[in-house]
PDB file of C-alpha atoms in Angstrom:
ATOM      1  CA  UNK A  72      -0.170  -0.005   0.049  1.00  0.00           C
ATOM      2  CA  UNK A  73       1.207   3.296  -1.009  1.00  0.00           C
ATOM      3  CA  UNK A  74       2.109   5.546   1.811  1.00  0.00           C
ATOM      4  CA  UNK A  75       0.987   8.940   2.233  1.00  0.00           C
ATOM      5  CA  UNK A  76       2.475  11.422  -0.407  1.00  0.00           C
ATOM      6  CA  UNK A  77       2.386  15.324  -0.487  1.00  0.00           C
ATOM      7  CA  UNK A  78       4.197  17.675  -3.320  1.00  0.00           C
ATOM      8  CA  UNK A  79       6.006  19.507  -4.116  1.00  0.00           C
ATOM      9  CA  UNK A  80       8.643  18.543  -1.260  1.00  0.00           C
ATOM     10  CA  UNK A  81      10.185  22.081  -1.351  1.00  0.00           C
ATOM     11  CA  UNK A  82       9.080  25.274  -1.984  1.00  0.00           C
ATOM     12  CA  UNK A  83      10.657  28.560  -2.375  1.00  0.00           C
ATOM     13  CA  UNK A  84       8.267  31.605  -2.054  1.00  0.00           C
ATOM     14  CA  UNK A  85       8.104  35.603  -1.985  1.00  0.00           C
ATOM     15  CA  UNK A  86       6.596  37.438   1.198  1.00  0.00           C
ATOM     16  CA  UNK A  87       3.421  38.153   0.121  1.00  0.00           C
ATOM     17  CA  UNK A  88       2.685  35.664  -2.979  1.00  0.00           C
ATOM     18  CA  UNK A  89      -0.303  33.016  -2.187  1.00  0.00           C
ATOM     19  CA  UNK A  90       1.155  29.002  -2.009  1.00  0.00           C
ATOM     20  CA  UNK A  91      -0.981  25.841  -2.636  1.00  0.00           C
ATOM     21  CA  UNK A  92       0.589  22.349  -0.873  1.00  0.00           C
ATOM     22  CA  UNK A  93      -1.093  19.011  -2.090  1.00  0.00           C
ATOM     23  CA  UNK A  94      -1.459  15.640  -0.439  1.00  0.00           C
ATOM     24  CA  UNK A  95      -2.697  12.032  -1.323  1.00  0.00           C
ATOM     25  CA  UNK A  96      -3.394   9.868   1.764  1.00  0.00           C
ATOM     26  CA  UNK A  97      -3.289   6.665   1.726  1.00  0.00           C
ATOM     27  CA  UNK A  98      -5.601   4.857   0.113  1.00  0.00           C
ATOM     28  CA  UNK A  99      -9.048   4.038   1.815  1.00  0.00           C
ATOM     29  CA  UNK A 100      -8.424   6.320   4.215  1.00  0.00           C
ATOM     30  CA  UNK A 101     -10.618   9.737   4.360  1.00  0.00           C
ATOM     31  CA  UNK A 102      -9.559  11.813   6.769  1.00  0.00           C
ATOM     32  CA  UNK A 103      -6.128  13.806   6.283  1.00  0.00           C
ATOM     33  CA  UNK A 104      -4.900  16.433   8.747  1.00  0.00           C
ATOM     34  CA  UNK A 105      -2.407  19.135   8.500  1.00  0.00           C
ATOM     35  CA  UNK A 106       0.315  20.172  10.262  1.00  0.00           C
ATOM     36  CA  UNK A 107       3.143  23.123  10.691  1.00  0.00           C
ATOM     37  CA  UNK A 108       6.428  21.972  12.080  1.00  0.00           C
ATOM     38  CA  UNK A 109       8.826  25.039  13.045  1.00  0.00           C
ATOM     39  CA  UNK A 110      11.757  25.380  15.331  1.00  0.00           C
ATOM     40  CA  UNK A 111      10.430  27.337  17.700  1.00  0.00           C
ATOM     41  CA  UNK A 112       6.939  26.243  18.054  1.00  0.00           C
ATOM     42  CA  UNK A 113       7.623  22.331  17.340  1.00  0.00           C
ATOM     43  CA  UNK A 114       4.250  20.511  15.408  1.00  0.00           C
ATOM     44  CA  UNK A 115       1.152  22.061  15.510  1.00  0.00           C
ATOM     45  CA  UNK A 116      -2.452  21.333  14.047  1.00  0.00           C
ATOM     46  CA  UNK A 117      -3.174  23.282  11.372  1.00  0.00           C
ATOM     47  CA  UNK A 118      -6.959  21.758  10.370  1.00  0.00           C
ATOM     48  CA  UNK A 119      -8.366  18.095   9.689  1.00  0.00           C
ATOM     49  CA  UNK A 120     -10.836  17.510   6.224  1.00  0.00           C
ATOM     50  CA  UNK A 121     -13.089  14.183   6.423  1.00  0.00           C
ATOM     51  CA  UNK A 122     -15.361  13.381   3.709  1.00  0.00           C
ATOM     52  CA  UNK A 123     -14.421  16.916   1.580  1.00  0.00           C
ATOM     53  CA  UNK A 124     -15.707  18.697   5.014  1.00  0.00           C
ATOM     54  CA  UNK A 125     -13.024  21.313   7.783  1.00  0.00           C
ATOM     55  CA  UNK A 126     -14.254  18.963  10.940  1.00  0.00           C
ATOM     56  CA  UNK A 127     -11.492  20.589  13.329  1.00  0.00           C
ATOM     57  CA  UNK A 128      -9.128  23.242  13.325  1.00  0.00           C
ATOM     58  CA  UNK A 129      -5.904  24.545  14.997  1.00  0.00           C
ATOM     59  CA  UNK A 130      -5.068  28.339  16.019  1.00  0.00           C
ATOM     60  CA  UNK A 131      -4.201  29.341  12.801  1.00  0.00           C
ATOM     61  CA  UNK A 132      -5.322  32.916  11.346  1.00  0.00           C
ATOM     62  CA  UNK A 133      -7.895  32.676   8.285  1.00  0.00           C
ATOM     63  CA  UNK A 134      -4.819  32.934   6.053  1.00  0.00           C
ATOM     64  CA  UNK A 135      -4.290  28.846   6.455  1.00  0.00           C
ATOM     65  CA  UNK A 136      -7.222  27.065   4.576  1.00  0.00           C
ATOM     66  CA  UNK A 137      -7.857  23.758   3.015  1.00  0.00           C
ATOM     67  CA  UNK A 138     -10.163  21.880   0.584  1.00  0.00           C
ATOM     68  CA  UNK A 139     -10.696  18.120   0.429  1.00  0.00           C
ATOM     69  CA  UNK A 140     -11.499  17.106  -2.663  1.00  0.00           C
ATOM     70  CA  UNK A 141     -14.345  13.436  -3.061  1.00  0.00           C
ATOM     71  CA  UNK A 142     -11.191  11.245  -3.851  1.00  0.00           C
ATOM     72  CA  UNK A 143      -9.991  12.224  -0.092  1.00  0.00           C
ATOM     73  CA  UNK A 144      -6.698  14.023  -1.802  1.00  0.00           C
ATOM     74  CA  UNK A 145      -6.271  17.252   0.108  1.00  0.00           C
ATOM     75  CA  UNK A 146      -4.508  21.111  -0.513  1.00  0.00           C
ATOM     76  CA  UNK A 147      -3.547  23.304   1.547  1.00  0.00           C
ATOM     77  CA  UNK A 148      -3.470  27.340   0.301  1.00  0.00           C
ATOM     78  CA  UNK A 149      -1.729  30.305   2.084  1.00  0.00           C
ATOM     79  CA  UNK A 150      -2.189  33.701   1.088  1.00  0.00           C
ATOM     80  CA  UNK A 151      -0.490  37.056   1.559  1.00  0.00           C
ATOM     81  CA  UNK A 152       2.495  34.769   2.839  1.00  0.00           C
ATOM     82  CA  UNK A 153       4.900  35.833   5.746  1.00  0.00           C
ATOM     83  CA  UNK A 154       8.459  34.840   6.828  1.00  0.00           C
ATOM     84  CA  UNK A 155       7.362  33.363   9.646  1.00  0.00           C
ATOM     85  CA  UNK A 156       5.501  31.045   7.230  1.00  0.00           C
ATOM     86  CA  UNK A 157       8.385  29.196   6.564  1.00  0.00           C
ATOM     87  CA  UNK A 158       7.996  26.056   7.703  1.00  0.00           C
ATOM     88  CA  UNK A 159       7.876  22.456   7.246  1.00  0.00           C
ATOM     89  CA  UNK A 160       4.456  20.913   6.513  1.00  0.00           C
ATOM     90  CA  UNK A 161       3.466  17.651   7.417  1.00  0.00           C
ATOM     91  CA  UNK A 162       0.043  16.371   6.271  1.00  0.00           C
ATOM     92  CA  UNK A 163      -1.509  12.917   7.864  1.00  0.00           C
ATOM     93  CA  UNK A 164      -4.004  10.212   6.974  1.00  0.00           C
ATOM     94  CA  UNK A 165      -6.295   8.378   8.895  1.00  0.00           C
ATOM     95  CA  UNK A 166      -9.249   5.954   8.058  1.00  0.00           C
ATOM     96  CA  UNK A 167     -10.814   7.285  11.010  1.00  0.00           C
ATOM     97  CA  UNK A 168     -12.267  10.867  11.933  1.00  0.00           C
ATOM     98  CA  UNK A 169      -9.866  12.354  14.603  1.00  0.00           C
ATOM     99  CA  UNK A 170      -7.708   9.914  15.551  1.00  0.00           C
ATOM    100  CA  UNK A 171      -9.146   8.463  19.237  1.00  0.00           C
ATOM    101  CA  UNK A 172      -5.661   6.807  20.063  1.00  0.00           C
ATOM    102  CA  UNK A 173      -5.326   5.573  16.109  1.00  0.00           C
ATOM    103  CA  UNK A 174      -2.412   6.114  14.729  1.00  0.00           C
ATOM    104  CA  UNK A 175      -2.388   8.962  11.946  1.00  0.00           C
ATOM    105  CA  UNK A 176      -0.109   7.901   8.862  1.00  0.00           C
ATOM    106  CA  UNK A 177       2.258  11.126   7.908  1.00  0.00           C
ATOM    107  CA  UNK A 178       3.867  12.381   5.062  1.00  0.00           C
ATOM    108  CA  UNK A 179       7.014  13.519   4.336  1.00  0.00           C
ATOM    109  CA  UNK A 180       6.340  17.084   4.393  1.00  0.00           C
ATOM    110  CA  UNK A 181       6.910  19.942   2.318  1.00  0.00           C
ATOM    111  CA  UNK A 182       9.731  22.585   3.196  1.00  0.00           C
ATOM    112  CA  UNK A 183       8.143  26.105   2.900  1.00  0.00           C
ATOM    113  CA  UNK A 184      10.592  28.952   2.125  1.00  0.00           C
ATOM    114  CA  UNK A 185       9.854  32.201   2.154  1.00  0.00           C
ATOM    115  CA  UNK A 186      11.837  34.687   1.396  1.00  0.00           C
TER     116      UNK A 186
ATOM    117  CA  UNK B  97       0.649  27.859  26.541  1.00  0.00           C
ATOM    118  CA  UNK B  98       2.470  24.472  25.968  1.00  0.00           C
ATOM    119  CA  UNK B  99       0.150  21.442  26.984  1.00  0.00           C
ATOM    120  CA  UNK B 100       2.233  19.259  25.607  1.00  0.00           C
ATOM    121  CA  UNK B 101       5.973  19.416  27.509  1.00  0.00           C
ATOM    122  CA  UNK B 102       8.843  16.958  26.886  1.00  0.00           C
ATOM    123  CA  UNK B 103      11.545  18.512  28.953  1.00  0.00           C
ATOM    124  CA  UNK B 104      14.735  17.375  28.015  1.00  0.00           C
ATOM    125  CA  UNK B 105      15.466  18.264  24.065  1.00  0.00           C
ATOM    126  CA  UNK B 106      18.098  15.146  24.109  1.00  0.00           C
ATOM    127  CA  UNK B 107      19.018  12.303  25.424  1.00  0.00           C
ATOM    128  CA  UNK B 108      22.089  10.157  25.397  1.00  0.00           C
ATOM    129  CA  UNK B 109      21.879   6.319  25.793  1.00  0.00           C
ATOM    130  CA  UNK B 110      24.174   3.006  25.635  1.00  0.00           C
ATOM    131  CA  UNK B 111      22.848   0.334  23.123  1.00  0.00           C
ATOM    132  CA  UNK B 112      21.383  -2.305  24.773  1.00  0.00           C
ATOM    133  CA  UNK B 113      20.111  -0.210  27.800  1.00  0.00           C
ATOM    134  CA  UNK B 114      17.099   1.384  28.918  1.00  0.00           C
ATOM    135  CA  UNK B 115      16.141   4.467  26.922  1.00  0.00           C
ATOM    136  CA  UNK B 116      13.398   6.511  29.208  1.00  0.00           C
ATOM    137  CA  UNK B 117      11.743   9.174  27.164  1.00  0.00           C
ATOM    138  CA  UNK B 118       8.979  11.606  29.428  1.00  0.00           C
ATOM    139  CA  UNK B 119       6.439  13.685  28.327  1.00  0.00           C
ATOM    140  CA  UNK B 120       4.420  15.862  30.826  1.00  0.00           C
ATOM    141  CA  UNK B 121       1.143  17.274  29.652  1.00  0.00           C
ATOM    142  CA  UNK B 122      -1.621  20.190  31.422  1.00  0.00           C
ATOM    143  CA  UNK B 123      -4.915  19.538  29.628  1.00  0.00           C
ATOM    144  CA  UNK B 124      -7.307  17.304  31.814  1.00  0.00           C
ATOM    145  CA  UNK B 125      -9.292  16.843  28.722  1.00  0.00           C
ATOM    146  CA  UNK B 126      -6.943  14.665  26.916  1.00  0.00           C
ATOM    147  CA  UNK B 127      -7.892  11.135  26.332  1.00  0.00           C
ATOM    148  CA  UNK B 128      -5.192  10.051  24.234  1.00  0.00           C
ATOM    149  CA  UNK B 129      -1.303   9.793  24.039  1.00  0.00           C
ATOM    150  CA  UNK B 130       0.932   8.903  21.055  1.00  0.00           C
ATOM    151  CA  UNK B 131       3.948   7.928  20.866  1.00  0.00           C
ATOM    152  CA  UNK B 132       5.925   9.566  17.447  1.00  0.00           C
ATOM    153  CA  UNK B 133       9.470   8.595  15.766  1.00  0.00           C
ATOM    154  CA  UNK B 134      10.886  10.996  13.443  1.00  0.00           C
ATOM    155  CA  UNK B 135      13.998  10.478  11.337  1.00  0.00           C
ATOM    156  CA  UNK B 136      15.235  13.642   9.042  1.00  0.00           C
ATOM    157  CA  UNK B 137      13.612  14.382   6.173  1.00  0.00           C
ATOM    158  CA  UNK B 138      10.869  12.192   6.681  1.00  0.00           C
ATOM    159  CA  UNK B 139       7.654  12.205   8.729  1.00  0.00           C
ATOM    160  CA  UNK B 140       6.994  11.396  11.863  1.00  0.00           C
ATOM    161  CA  UNK B 141       6.069   7.309  12.574  1.00  0.00           C
ATOM    162  CA  UNK B 142       3.545   5.980  14.307  1.00  0.00           C
ATOM    163  CA  UNK B 143       4.880   3.833  17.689  1.00  0.00           C
ATOM    164  CA  UNK B 144       2.349   3.441  20.552  1.00  0.00           C
ATOM    165  CA  UNK B 145       0.072   4.899  21.779  1.00  0.00           C
ATOM    166  CA  UNK B 146      -2.368   4.780  24.949  1.00  0.00           C
ATOM    167  CA  UNK B 147      -5.494   5.488  26.011  1.00  0.00           C
ATOM    168  CA  UNK B 148      -6.389   7.537  29.676  1.00  0.00           C
ATOM    169  CA  UNK B 149      -8.337   4.514  31.155  1.00  0.00           C
ATOM    170  CA  UNK B 150      -4.628   2.625  30.907  1.00  0.00           C
ATOM    171  CA  UNK B 151      -1.830   2.711  32.899  1.00  0.00           C
ATOM    172  CA  UNK B 152       0.885   0.745  30.427  1.00  0.00           C
ATOM    173  CA  UNK B 153       0.688  -0.149  26.878  1.00  0.00           C
ATOM    174  CA  UNK B 154       3.600  -2.326  25.827  1.00  0.00           C
ATOM    175  CA  UNK B 155       4.292  -3.416  21.838  1.00  0.00           C
ATOM    176  CA  UNK B 156       7.461  -4.855  21.824  1.00  0.00           C
ATOM    177  CA  UNK B 157      10.463  -3.366  22.800  1.00  0.00           C
ATOM    178  CA  UNK B 158       8.382  -0.122  23.689  1.00  0.00           C
ATOM    179  CA  UNK B 159       6.037   0.377  26.719  1.00  0.00           C
ATOM    180  CA  UNK B 160       4.226   3.628  27.781  1.00  0.00           C
ATOM    181  CA  UNK B 161       3.495   4.152  31.073  1.00  0.00           C
ATOM    182  CA  UNK B 162       0.442   6.836  31.829  1.00  0.00           C
ATOM    183  CA  UNK B 163       0.276   8.673  34.977  1.00  0.00           C
ATOM    184  CA  UNK B 164      -3.032  10.724  35.457  1.00  0.00           C
ATOM    185  CA  UNK B 165      -2.795  11.756  38.759  1.00  0.00           C
ATOM    186  CA  UNK B 166       0.820  13.363  37.465  1.00  0.00           C
ATOM    187  CA  UNK B 167      -0.204  13.890  34.156  1.00  0.00           C
ATOM    188  CA  UNK B 168       2.870  12.406  32.917  1.00  0.00           C
ATOM    189  CA  UNK B 169       3.538   9.140  30.642  1.00  0.00           C
ATOM    190  CA  UNK B 170       6.972   7.861  29.829  1.00  0.00           C
ATOM    191  CA  UNK B 171       8.007   5.886  26.861  1.00  0.00           C
ATOM    192  CA  UNK B 172      10.349   2.581  27.549  1.00  0.00           C
ATOM    193  CA  UNK B 173      12.615   1.309  24.805  1.00  0.00           C
ATOM    194  CA  UNK B 174      14.823  -1.691  26.287  1.00  0.00           C
ATOM    195  CA  UNK B 175      16.431  -2.579  24.921  1.00  0.00           C
ATOM    196  CA  UNK B 176      18.158   0.074  22.732  1.00  0.00           C
ATOM    197  CA  UNK B 177      19.452  -0.135  19.357  1.00  0.00           C
ATOM    198  CA  UNK B 178      21.107   2.199  17.320  1.00  0.00           C
ATOM    199  CA  UNK B 179      18.041   2.615  15.482  1.00  0.00           C
ATOM    200  CA  UNK B 180      16.294   4.251  17.519  1.00  0.00           C
ATOM    201  CA  UNK B 181      18.432   7.066  17.431  1.00  0.00           C
ATOM    202  CA  UNK B 182      15.520   9.722  15.996  1.00  0.00           C
ATOM    203  CA  UNK B 183      12.898  12.587  17.880  1.00  0.00           C
ATOM    204  CA  UNK B 184      10.675  11.352  19.494  1.00  0.00           C
ATOM    205  CA  UNK B 185       7.562  13.275  19.972  1.00  0.00           C
ATOM    206  CA  UNK B 186       5.021  12.678  22.447  1.00  0.00           C
ATOM    207  CA  UNK B 187       1.350  13.684  21.060  1.00  0.00           C
ATOM    208  CA  UNK B 188      -2.379  13.626  23.047  1.00  0.00           C
ATOM    209  CA  UNK B 189      -5.747  14.207  21.736  1.00  0.00           C
ATOM    210  CA  UNK B 190      -9.131  15.161  23.640  1.00  0.00           C
ATOM    211  CA  UNK B 191     -11.830  12.118  23.406  1.00  0.00           C
ATOM    212  CA  UNK B 192     -13.975  11.684  20.340  1.00  0.00           C
ATOM    213  CA  UNK B 193     -11.290  13.308  18.125  1.00  0.00           C
ATOM    214  CA  UNK B 194     -12.744  16.665  18.220  1.00  0.00           C
ATOM    215  CA  UNK B 195      -9.500  18.171  17.682  1.00  0.00           C
ATOM    216  CA  UNK B 196      -6.112  17.173  16.014  1.00  0.00           C
ATOM    217  CA  UNK B 197      -2.912  15.973  18.223  1.00  0.00           C
ATOM    218  CA  UNK B 198      -1.202  18.269  19.908  1.00  0.00           C
ATOM    219  CA  UNK B 199       2.508  17.741  20.267  1.00  0.00           C
ATOM    220  CA  UNK B 200       5.169  17.741  22.213  1.00  0.00           C
ATOM    221  CA  UNK B 201       8.716  19.354  21.106  1.00  0.00           C
ATOM    222  CA  UNK B 202      10.350  16.602  20.574  1.00  0.00           C
ATOM    223  CA  UNK B 203      13.575  14.760  22.620  1.00  0.00           C
ATOM    224  CA  UNK B 204      16.716  13.572  20.073  1.00  0.00           C
ATOM    225  CA  UNK B 205      17.027  10.180  21.571  1.00  0.00           C
ATOM    226  CA  UNK B 206      20.921   9.405  20.108  1.00  0.00           C
ATOM    227  CA  UNK B 207      22.082   5.758  21.359  1.00  0.00           C
ATOM    228  CA  UNK B 208      25.982   5.245  21.300  1.00  0.00           C
ATOM    229  CA  UNK B 209      27.602   1.873  20.535  1.00  0.00           C
TER     230      UNK B 209
END
């Protein structure tokens, strides 16, 4: 079974631009969560999608948004990029909504650098 | 306000000995606790989890202990192997999956030969 894939793996953008990251979950998984990892804040939950609906949301500004398609693939968008958005963005998939202690499977991440 | 804390940024252990990684939490609503392992340039990999109704869960060389009254959990790795060298993240989640995982900042475990 193929794992979670994320594209692109690396991205360099300029302040003020917008960016879209893509995530393909494990086949059969309907839940996709996004996390931001920075050296200062660690791994922080952005949002979770299940069956094309956002179910949970972390404490991030509205510049961060996402969507999920009928095939469970998900995209994350960040508008008006700021230097502080430079981070590793991780996508995780699960067969269930939330985890309830069940594991989420993470992709390798997209390294975003904002200059 | 950090709800999940891993106070040791790094830990060095000799191969074959026991590795003990600690994690403290402040949110009493957390019902599930998970440990993830992360190698450089890879996403975190699930290791083991425990529900708040248990105080111990074991899987091979990995055992997680939960002390609810102290809001403390620990991961024991016995015996430690060179391939265990990685960053270990503790994560927690309220019951019902109402929120995503809240992660600690990680402990870098180094297994010395």
